Short mmCIF file of C-alpha atoms and ligand atoms in Angstrom, two decimals:
data_model
loop_
_atom_site.label_atom_id
_atom_site.label_comp_id
_atom_site.label_asym_id
_atom_site.label_seq_id
_atom_site.Cartn_x
_atom_site.Cartn_y
_atom_site.Cartn_z
CA MET A 1 0.00 0.00 0.00
CA ALA A 2 1.23 3.47 -0.83
CA GLU A 3 2.33 5.55 2.15
CA LEU A 4 0.81 8.62 0.56
CA LYS A 5 -1.87 8.77 -2.10
CA LEU A 6 -3.17 11.92 -3.74
CA THR A 7 -6.28 11.56 -5.90
CA ASP A 8 -7.45 14.49 -8.04
CA VAL A 9 -6.11 16.88 -5.43
CA ALA A 10 -6.82 20.53 -6.21
CA LYS A 11 -6.22 23.89 -4.58
CA ALA A 12 -7.85 27.22 -5.29
CA TYR A 13 -7.67 30.52 -3.44
CA GLY A 14 -11.12 31.93 -4.17
CA PRO A 15 -11.43 32.00 -7.95
CA VAL A 16 -7.68 31.49 -8.47
CA LYS A 17 -6.82 27.88 -9.27
CA VAL A 18 -3.29 27.09 -8.09
CA LEU A 19 -3.25 23.31 -8.53
CA SER A 20 -5.57 20.76 -10.12
CA ASP A 21 -5.65 17.06 -11.07
CA ILE A 22 -2.77 16.08 -8.80
CA ASN A 23 -2.61 12.28 -8.86
CA LEU A 24 0.36 10.69 -7.17
CA GLU A 25 1.29 7.61 -5.16
CA ILE A 26 4.35 7.64 -2.94
CA GLU A 27 5.72 4.39 -1.51
CA ARG A 28 7.30 3.94 1.91
CA GLY A 29 11.02 4.74 1.86
CA GLU A 30 10.95 6.98 -1.18
CA LEU A 31 12.62 10.37 -1.37
CA ILE A 32 10.33 12.32 -3.65
CA VAL A 33 11.37 15.75 -4.88
CA PHE A 34 8.81 18.31 -6.01
CA VAL A 35 10.55 20.61 -8.43
CA GLY A 36 9.31 23.44 -10.59
CA PRO A 37 9.61 27.16 -11.21
CA SER A 38 8.88 29.66 -8.47
CA GLY A 39 5.14 30.12 -7.86
CA CYS A 40 4.09 26.80 -9.44
CA GLY A 41 2.53 25.54 -6.21
CA LYS A 42 5.25 23.36 -4.64
CA SER A 43 4.90 24.81 -1.14
CA THR A 44 1.11 24.80 -1.43
CA LEU A 45 1.11 21.09 -2.25
CA LEU A 46 3.49 20.31 0.62
CA ARG A 47 1.43 22.38 3.04
CA MET A 48 -1.73 20.53 1.98
CA ILE A 49 0.01 17.22 2.73
CA ALA A 50 1.09 18.59 6.11
CA GLY A 51 -2.42 19.80 6.85
CA LEU A 52 -1.40 23.45 7.11
CA GLU A 53 -3.48 24.33 4.05
CA LYS A 54 -7.02 23.16 3.29
CA ILE A 55 -7.49 20.87 0.28
CA SER A 56 -10.07 22.39 -2.10
CA GLY A 57 -10.80 19.19 -4.02
CA GLY A 58 -9.83 15.54 -4.23
CA GLU A 59 -8.56 13.20 -1.56
CA LEU A 60 -5.34 12.77 0.40
CA GLN A 61 -4.57 9.43 2.04
CA ILE A 62 -1.74 8.70 4.45
CA ASP A 63 -1.14 5.03 5.22
CA GLY A 64 -4.57 4.11 3.82
CA GLN A 65 -6.49 6.68 5.84
CA VAL A 66 -8.20 9.70 4.28
CA VAL A 67 -6.75 12.69 6.12
CA ASN A 68 -8.37 15.65 4.34
CA ASN A 69 -9.86 16.77 7.64
CA VAL A 70 -7.27 15.37 10.06
CA PRO A 71 -5.35 18.12 11.91
CA PRO A 72 -1.59 18.43 11.21
CA ALA A 73 -0.45 17.03 14.56
CA GLN A 74 -2.32 13.76 13.98
CA ARG A 75 -1.02 13.06 10.49
CA GLY A 76 2.32 11.54 11.56
CA ILE A 77 4.16 14.11 9.50
CA ALA A 78 7.07 16.40 10.33
CA MET A 79 7.86 19.49 8.33
CA VAL A 80 11.31 21.10 8.15
CA PHE A 81 10.99 24.69 7.01
CA GLN A 82 13.19 27.00 4.97
CA SER A 83 13.91 29.15 8.00
CA TYR A 84 14.61 27.05 11.06
CA ALA A 85 13.97 28.73 14.38
CA LEU A 86 15.86 27.07 17.21
CA TYR A 87 15.30 28.17 20.81
CA PRO A 88 18.42 30.30 21.41
CA HIS A 89 18.55 29.78 25.18
CA MET A 90 18.31 25.99 24.94
CA THR A 91 21.15 23.58 24.20
CA VAL A 92 21.04 21.29 21.19
CA ARG A 93 19.82 18.46 23.44
CA GLU A 94 17.07 20.64 24.92
CA ASN A 95 16.02 21.89 21.50
CA MET A 96 15.66 18.34 20.25
CA SER A 97 13.91 17.14 23.45
CA PHE A 98 11.38 19.95 23.64
CA ALA A 99 8.50 18.52 21.57
CA LEU A 100 8.77 15.14 23.29
CA LYS A 101 8.77 16.74 26.76
CA ILE A 102 5.61 18.68 25.88
CA SER A 103 3.92 15.48 24.74
CA GLY A 104 4.74 13.88 28.11
CA LYS A 105 7.28 11.24 27.08
CA SER A 106 9.44 9.70 29.81
CA LYS A 107 13.03 10.83 30.41
CA ASP A 108 14.35 7.51 29.10
CA GLU A 109 12.30 7.65 25.91
CA ILE A 110 13.40 11.20 25.28
CA SER A 111 17.07 10.54 25.84
CA GLN A 112 16.92 7.45 23.61
CA ALA A 113 15.23 9.37 20.79
CA VAL A 114 17.61 12.33 21.06
CA ASN A 115 20.70 10.11 21.14
CA ARG A 116 19.51 8.22 18.07
CA ALA A 117 18.85 11.45 16.16
CA ALA A 118 22.19 12.93 17.26
CA LYS A 119 23.97 9.83 16.02
CA ILE A 120 22.24 9.89 12.63
CA LEU A 121 22.97 13.60 12.24
CA GLN A 122 26.51 13.44 13.70
CA LEU A 123 25.53 15.98 16.33
CA GLU A 124 26.80 13.96 19.32
CA PRO A 125 29.75 16.29 20.05
CA TYR A 126 27.46 19.33 20.09
CA LEU A 127 24.58 18.20 22.32
CA ASP A 128 25.47 20.58 25.15
CA ARG A 129 26.14 23.63 22.98
CA LEU A 130 23.82 26.56 22.42
CA PRO A 131 22.69 27.27 18.82
CA LYS A 132 24.84 30.41 18.64
CA ALA A 133 27.94 28.22 18.95
CA LEU A 134 27.00 26.20 15.85
CA SER A 135 27.58 26.74 12.13
CA GLY A 136 24.62 27.28 9.78
CA GLY A 137 24.79 23.70 8.58
CA GLN A 138 24.87 22.32 12.13
CA ARG A 139 21.85 24.43 13.08
CA GLN A 140 20.00 23.08 10.07
CA ARG A 141 20.82 19.56 11.29
CA VAL A 142 19.44 20.36 14.75
CA ALA A 143 16.23 21.54 13.07
CA ILE A 144 16.05 18.21 11.23
CA GLY A 145 16.87 16.45 14.51
CA ARG A 146 13.77 17.94 16.10
CA SER A 147 11.66 16.13 13.52
CA ILE A 148 13.60 12.85 13.68
CA VAL A 149 12.98 12.48 17.44
CA ARG A 150 9.23 12.45 16.75
CA ASP A 151 9.72 9.45 14.43
CA PRO A 152 7.20 10.63 11.83
CA LYS A 153 5.91 8.51 8.93
CA VAL A 154 6.68 11.24 6.44
CA TYR A 155 9.22 14.06 6.47
CA LEU A 156 8.49 17.19 4.48
CA PHE A 157 11.26 19.60 3.53
CA ASP A 158 10.50 22.95 1.93
CA GLU A 159 13.66 24.31 0.28
CA PRO A 160 15.72 23.61 3.41
CA LEU A 161 18.98 24.68 1.79
CA SER A 162 17.91 27.98 0.29
CA ASN A 163 19.33 30.06 3.16
CA LEU A 164 22.79 28.51 2.88
CA ASP A 165 25.69 29.71 0.76
CA ALA A 166 26.73 27.71 -2.31
CA ALA A 167 29.45 25.57 -0.67
CA LEU A 168 27.31 24.76 2.35
CA ARG A 169 24.38 23.91 0.08
CA VAL A 170 26.40 21.18 -1.61
CA ALA A 171 27.72 19.85 1.71
CA THR A 172 24.26 19.82 3.31
CA ARG A 173 22.74 18.24 0.21
CA ILE A 174 25.15 15.34 0.58
CA GLU A 175 24.30 15.13 4.30
CA ILE A 176 20.60 14.88 3.49
CA ALA A 177 21.32 12.07 1.02
CA GLN A 178 23.30 10.26 3.74
CA LEU A 179 20.57 10.94 6.28
CA LYS A 180 18.06 9.28 3.98
CA GLU A 181 20.33 6.25 3.62
CA GLN A 182 20.41 5.85 7.38
CA MET A 183 16.63 5.93 7.53
CA PRO A 184 15.69 3.66 4.62
CA ASP A 185 12.10 3.21 5.79
CA SER A 186 11.28 6.88 6.21
CA THR A 187 9.42 8.59 3.44
CA MET A 188 10.61 12.06 2.51
CA ILE A 189 9.19 14.75 0.29
CA TYR A 190 11.61 17.49 -0.58
CA VAL A 191 10.68 20.72 -2.35
CA THR A 192 13.18 22.71 -4.38
CA HIS A 193 13.34 24.93 -7.45
CA ASP A 194 16.90 23.71 -8.04
CA GLN A 195 17.04 20.94 -10.61
CA VAL A 196 20.52 19.85 -9.49
CA GLU A 197 19.21 19.21 -5.96
CA ALA A 198 16.30 17.32 -7.49
CA MET A 199 18.54 15.19 -9.71
CA THR A 200 21.01 14.32 -6.93
CA LEU A 201 18.58 13.59 -4.08
CA ALA A 202 15.43 12.10 -5.54
CA SER A 203 14.38 8.51 -5.94
CA ARG A 204 11.63 10.01 -8.09
CA ILE A 205 11.06 13.59 -9.20
CA VAL A 206 7.65 15.21 -9.60
CA VAL A 207 7.93 18.17 -11.99
CA LEU A 208 5.19 20.72 -11.32
CA ALA A 209 4.27 23.34 -13.89
CA GLY A 210 1.23 25.28 -14.97
CA GLY A 211 -0.89 24.10 -12.03
CA GLY A 212 -0.33 20.39 -12.61
CA ILE A 213 2.19 17.58 -12.83
CA ALA A 214 4.32 17.79 -15.97
CA GLN A 215 6.01 14.41 -15.38
CA VAL A 216 6.89 11.94 -12.63
CA GLY A 217 9.96 9.75 -12.95
CA THR A 218 13.41 8.84 -11.75
CA PRO A 219 16.03 11.54 -12.36
CA LEU A 220 17.47 9.67 -15.34
CA GLU A 221 14.03 8.98 -16.83
CA LEU A 222 13.35 12.71 -16.86
CA TYR A 223 16.77 13.43 -18.35
CA GLU A 224 16.71 10.71 -20.99
CA ARG A 225 13.01 10.54 -21.84
CA PRO A 226 11.24 13.81 -21.02
CA GLU A 227 7.52 13.62 -21.84
CA ASN A 228 7.22 17.22 -22.96
CA THR A 229 9.31 20.23 -23.88
CA PHE A 230 8.78 21.80 -20.45
CA VAL A 231 10.49 18.91 -18.64
CA ALA A 232 13.04 18.61 -21.45
CA GLN A 233 14.15 22.20 -20.88
CA PHE A 234 13.69 22.30 -17.09
CA ILE A 235 16.01 19.33 -16.41
CA GLY A 236 19.59 19.84 -17.54
CA SER A 237 21.77 22.92 -17.75
CA PRO A 238 22.18 24.70 -20.10
CA GLN A 239 18.69 23.81 -21.26
CA MET A 240 17.97 21.45 -24.15
CA ASN A 241 18.14 23.06 -27.60
CA LEU A 242 14.83 22.92 -29.47
CA LEU A 243 14.89 23.35 -33.22
CA ALA A 244 11.91 23.42 -35.57
CA GLY A 245 12.10 20.66 -38.19
CA LYS A 246 10.15 18.61 -40.67
CA VAL A 247 9.96 14.82 -40.88
CA VAL A 248 11.49 13.70 -44.20
CA GLY A 249 11.99 10.00 -43.46
CA THR A 250 9.91 7.68 -41.26
CA GLY A 251 10.32 4.24 -39.71
CA ALA A 252 12.35 2.78 -36.85
CA GLN A 253 14.64 5.78 -37.34
CA THR A 254 13.31 9.17 -38.29
CA ARG A 255 15.06 11.70 -40.51
CA ILE A 256 14.28 15.34 -39.87
CA ALA A 257 15.22 18.30 -42.03
CA LEU A 258 16.03 21.54 -40.22
CA PRO A 259 15.06 24.74 -42.04
CA GLU A 260 16.97 27.74 -43.28
CA GLY A 261 19.75 26.07 -45.14
CA GLN A 262 20.45 23.68 -42.27
CA GLY A 263 21.12 19.99 -42.67
CA THR A 264 19.22 16.89 -41.62
CA ILE A 265 19.48 14.67 -38.57
CA LEU A 266 18.49 11.14 -37.61
CA SER A 267 16.60 10.26 -34.46
CA ASN A 268 16.00 6.83 -32.96
CA VAL A 269 12.47 7.91 -32.01
CA PRO A 270 10.29 5.88 -34.40
CA THR A 271 7.64 7.51 -36.60
CA ARG A 272 4.79 6.26 -38.81
CA ASP A 273 4.20 6.75 -42.54
CA SER A 274 1.51 9.29 -41.67
CA ASP A 275 4.14 11.45 -39.93
CA MET A 276 5.83 12.22 -43.27
CA GLY A 277 6.08 15.99 -43.64
CA ALA A 278 4.97 16.67 -40.03
CA GLU A 279 6.31 19.73 -38.24
CA VAL A 280 8.25 18.64 -35.16
CA GLU A 281 10.57 20.08 -32.56
CA VAL A 282 13.98 18.43 -32.45
CA GLY A 283 15.53 18.38 -28.99
CA ILE A 284 19.29 18.08 -28.56
CA ARG A 285 21.02 18.66 -25.24
CA PRO A 286 24.08 20.94 -25.41
CA GLU A 287 26.25 18.10 -24.05
CA ASP A 288 25.05 15.81 -26.87
CA MET A 289 26.12 18.18 -29.66
CA ILE A 290 29.09 16.85 -31.60
CA GLN A 291 31.21 18.87 -33.98
CA THR A 292 31.48 17.29 -37.42
CA GLY A 293 33.52 17.94 -40.53
CA GLY A 294 31.51 15.59 -42.74
CA PRO A 295 28.75 16.48 -45.21
CA ASP A 296 26.10 14.96 -42.92
CA TYR A 297 25.47 17.66 -40.34
CA ALA A 298 22.33 18.86 -38.60
CA TYR A 299 23.07 22.41 -37.62
CA SER A 300 25.57 24.93 -38.84
CA GLY A 301 26.10 28.24 -37.09
CA VAL A 302 28.54 30.99 -36.23
CA VAL A 303 29.96 30.85 -32.71
CA GLU A 304 29.07 34.20 -31.15
CA ILE A 305 29.96 33.69 -27.50
CA LYS A 306 32.31 31.25 -25.83
CA GLU A 307 32.42 30.40 -22.14
CA ALA A 308 35.48 28.41 -21.15
CA LEU A 309 34.80 26.59 -17.87
CA GLY A 310 37.94 24.46 -18.02
CA GLU A 311 36.37 21.01 -17.96
CA VAL A 312 33.91 22.06 -20.67
CA THR A 313 33.47 24.88 -23.17
CA LEU A 314 30.06 26.38 -23.88
CA LEU A 315 29.52 27.70 -27.39
CA TYR A 316 26.56 30.02 -28.07
CA PHE A 317 25.67 30.15 -31.75
CA LYS A 318 24.38 33.31 -33.41
CA LYS A 319 20.57 33.31 -33.38
CA GLN A 320 18.71 32.85 -36.67
CA GLN A 321 15.69 34.80 -35.32
CA PRO A 322 15.91 37.43 -32.57
CA GLU A 323 13.09 35.73 -30.62
CA HIS A 324 14.77 32.30 -30.60
CA ASP A 325 17.01 31.02 -27.83
CA PRO A 326 20.58 30.62 -29.06
CA VAL A 327 21.68 27.08 -29.87
CA ILE A 328 24.25 26.00 -27.28
CA ALA A 329 26.89 23.31 -27.49
CA LYS A 330 28.76 22.02 -24.45
CA LEU A 331 32.00 20.47 -25.62
CA PRO A 332 34.39 18.62 -23.34
CA GLY A 333 37.73 20.30 -22.70
CA ILE A 334 39.22 23.55 -23.91
CA HIS A 335 38.58 25.01 -27.38
CA THR A 336 40.55 28.00 -28.58
CA GLY A 337 39.99 30.14 -31.65
CA VAL A 338 36.37 29.11 -32.21
CA ARG A 339 34.73 32.52 -31.79
CA GLY A 340 33.44 33.88 -35.08
CA ARG A 341 33.95 30.55 -36.84
CA THR A 342 31.18 28.59 -38.55
CA LEU A 343 30.88 25.13 -37.01
CA LYS A 344 28.81 22.16 -38.17
CA MET A 345 27.15 20.18 -35.43
CA THR A 346 25.33 16.87 -35.23
CA ALA A 347 24.31 14.34 -32.55
CA ASP A 348 24.02 10.60 -31.97
CA PRO A 349 20.52 9.49 -33.18
CA ALA A 350 19.99 7.86 -29.76
CA LYS A 351 20.27 11.31 -28.16
CA VAL A 352 17.89 13.17 -30.48
CA HIS A 353 14.46 13.87 -28.94
CA LEU A 354 11.32 14.56 -30.98
CA PHE A 355 8.31 16.57 -29.87
CA ARG A 356 5.09 17.57 -31.55
CA ASN A 357 3.01 20.38 -30.05
CA GLY A 358 5.25 20.18 -27.01
CA GLN A 359 4.64 16.44 -26.37
CA SER A 360 7.28 13.75 -26.87
CA LEU A 361 6.62 11.35 -29.76
CA LEU A 362 8.14 8.59 -27.61
CA TYR A 363 5.06 8.39 -25.41
CA ARG A 364 2.50 8.51 -28.20
CA THR A 365 -0.10 5.72 -28.03
N1 LIG B 1 -2.73 32.51 0.76
C1 LIG B 1 -2.72 32.67 -0.58
N2 LIG B 1 -3.67 33.38 -1.22
C2 LIG B 1 -3.66 33.53 -2.55
N3 LIG B 1 -2.73 33.01 -3.36
C3 LIG B 1 -1.75 32.30 -2.81
C4 LIG B 1 -1.68 32.08 -1.39
N4 LIG B 1 -0.59 31.32 -1.13
C5 LIG B 1 0.00 31.07 -2.34
N5 LIG B 1 -0.70 31.65 -3.34
C6 LIG B 1 -0.38 31.57 -4.78
O1 LIG B 1 -0.28 30.22 -5.14
C7 LIG B 1 0.75 30.03 -6.09
C8 LIG B 1 1.70 28.94 -5.63
O2 LIG B 1 2.44 29.39 -4.52
P1 LIG B 1 3.56 28.48 -3.83
O3 LIG B 1 2.97 27.16 -3.52
O4 LIG B 1 4.10 29.25 -2.68
O5 LIG B 1 4.64 28.35 -4.99
P2 LIG B 1 6.11 27.72 -4.94
O6 LIG B 1 6.35 27.15 -3.59
O7 LIG B 1 6.13 26.70 -6.03
O8 LIG B 1 7.04 28.85 -5.27
C9 LIG B 1 1.42 31.37 -6.28
O9 LIG B 1 0.95 31.95 -7.46
C10 LIG B 1 0.98 32.17 -5.08
O10 LIG B 1 0.89 33.53 -5.38
MG1 LIG B 2 7.75 27.66 -2.08
#
């Protein structure tokens, strides 16, 4: 049985619909990441699961029980917020004990729970310190510790790293991944707008956009087989190049002609006879672009901007139309003297995505 089941869940503030048709099952032990652009409803969805926000439509089940009208404290859920407020006059141990003391647990139970949490979070050396004597990352761990001691069924995290600087973000991200490994049976839902956090932490990612779910899948499923152009461009950086094209050969492999004096390219996405001549969008990730000298190229353009990052070089090609995004290639290593040159690019047919009206042809029924 799913730990968490959302059926047709919807949220509206008065006439303003924020979310609709949210259908999702989360199994015990999963680390699910909700990702999406700012304002797409990630926090709202998390707060509905926590019970801090009323559900306008549909049904939410936790552990087989409908909880739409169950108050937050009785849902077996712990939420770790963006800004973590620790009690400044209490030690780490007291901060972590507080909720259990209030709920009348015995001294032994409390000390057992706190010691377990401190061990998982590597906070044992700091139990007698005050929060002011801790680093930002350690304070964040104490905040997480306060939820662990309550042994909830589901942990909810709303952008817990967004207050940390870049280096600490990476370190804490790795700590959260390790924390999850030490608690294999706990279910976690983690909200972020950062696709790198989503890719590195999630067992499955839920991409939210336009008031609904754009796709649910493992990180690599979303990267390798995005269902639509939104997910295709949201996952991966720089974003996937999308080029308008026309199908000129169908079958197990598809040949697409790109316009404006460009070449043609093969894709392993199969097409039917009836697709001949169809307008499609060809998706190629910058890292899948290959420079070619041969006559069989897909795209030819003038390199306008170069960004040398050492391990890779980003090439931005001159735009054909002012309203288009520039085509970007991410080539391994260092490339000198390419600015202003015309380069011909192609890609492995296995790495060429095809979309029609924004939907991947891979998932067509
Ligand atoms: N109390 C509220 N009243 C009206 N609109 C709200 C309220 N809370 C959030 N919203 C709107 O709902 C949308 C989703 O917000 P939110 O869930 O916070 O987005 P995210 O966490 O993805 O950035 C936003 O457009 C926001 O303006
Ligand atoms: Mg939010």
